[in-house]
Coordinates of C-alpha atoms in Angstrom, one line a residue:
X1 CA 49.1 -121.8 48.0
X2 CA 45.7 -121.7 47.2
X3 CA 44.4 -118.5 45.7
X4 CA 41.4 -118.7 47.9
X5 CA 43.7 -118.7 51.0
X6 CA 43.2 -114.9 51.7
X7 CA 39.4 -115.2 52.1
X8 CA 39.4 -117.0 55.4
X9 CA 40.5 -115.8 58.9
X10 CA 41.2 -118.7 61.5
X11 CA 40.6 -117.9 65.0
X12 CA 41.4 -120.2 68.2
X13 CA 38.1 -121.2 69.8
X14 CA 38.2 -120.9 73.2
X15 CA 38.3 -124.3 75.3
X16 CA 35.5 -125.1 77.8
X17 CA 34.7 -127.9 79.9
X18 CA 31.9 -129.7 77.5
X19 CA 29.3 -129.8 79.8
X20 CA 29.4 -126.2 80.5
X21 CA 28.5 -125.2 77.3
X22 CA 25.9 -127.8 76.3
X23 CA 22.5 -127.0 78.1
X24 CA 20.5 -130.0 76.9
X25 CA 22.9 -132.5 76.9
X26 CA 22.8 -133.0 73.2
X27 CA 25.6 -132.7 70.7
X28 CA 25.4 -132.6 67.0
X29 CA 28.7 -133.9 64.6
X30 CA 28.8 -133.5 61.5
X31 CA 31.9 -135.7 59.6
X32 CA 33.2 -133.8 56.4
X33 CA 36.1 -134.4 53.9
X34 CA 37.0 -135.6 50.7
X35 CA 36.1 -138.7 49.1
X36 CA 37.8 -142.1 50.2
X37 CA 39.5 -140.2 53.4
X38 CA 38.1 -142.5 56.1
X39 CA 34.8 -140.3 57.2
X40 CA 32.9 -143.7 57.4
X41 CA 35.4 -145.7 59.0
X42 CA 35.9 -143.4 61.8
X43 CA 32.2 -142.8 62.6
X44 CA 32.0 -146.7 62.4
X45 CA 35.3 -147.0 65.1
X46 CA 33.9 -144.6 67.1
X47 CA 30.4 -146.0 67.3
X48 CA 31.3 -150.0 67.5
X49 CA 34.8 -149.7 68.8
X50 CA 35.6 -151.9 65.1
X51 CA 37.5 -150.9 62.3
X52 CA 36.2 -152.2 59.0
X53 CA 38.5 -151.1 55.9
X54 CA 35.9 -151.8 53.1
X55 CA 33.0 -149.3 52.7
X56 CA 30.5 -148.6 50.0
X57 CA 30.3 -144.9 49.2
X58 CA 27.3 -143.5 51.5
X59 CA 24.3 -141.1 51.2
X60 CA 24.8 -139.5 54.1
X61 CA 23.8 -141.7 57.3
X62 CA 22.8 -140.4 60.5
X63 CA 23.8 -142.3 63.8
X64 CA 22.6 -141.9 67.4
X65 CA 24.4 -142.8 70.5
X66 CA 24.6 -141.8 74.4
X67 CA 27.6 -141.6 75.9
X68 CA 29.1 -140.6 79.3
X69 CA 31.7 -137.9 79.9
X70 CA 32.2 -136.7 83.4
X71 CA 29.7 -138.8 84.6
X72 CA 27.4 -137.0 82.8
X73 CA 25.3 -138.8 80.0
X74 CA 25.5 -136.8 76.5
X75 CA 23.0 -137.7 73.5
X76 CA 24.9 -137.6 70.3
X77 CA 24.0 -137.4 66.6
X78 CA 26.6 -138.1 64.1
X79 CA 26.2 -137.1 60.5
X80 CA 28.3 -139.3 58.2
X81 CA 28.3 -136.9 55.3
X82 CA 28.8 -138.1 51.5
X83 CA 31.7 -136.4 49.3
X84 CA 30.4 -133.4 47.4
X85 CA 32.5 -131.5 45.1
X86 CA 32.0 -127.7 44.7
X87 CA 33.2 -125.7 42.2
X88 CA 34.1 -122.0 43.4
X89 CA 33.8 -120.6 40.3
X90 CA 30.1 -121.2 40.3
X91 CA 29.8 -119.0 43.6
X92 CA 31.7 -116.3 42.1
X93 CA 34.3 -116.5 45.0

């Protein structure tokens, strides 16, 4: 178990129908994760309905797409983030 595990409190997020909590029908999503775990593959699969298994490391692309959920049109912005290593000791944690 990590020495940092006691610094975080996990609480459940209440579930609401998506359209009740999004007044402007705009949703922003950031895809986070380690290097080589499939962030870009997941984003491309969502946007294009295709799977491409070989990617170059990305610099953090931003994609937009409109989707229909329960008959309502929603604007999505998906940020495909690059992997950044953080040294916890540098922040005094």
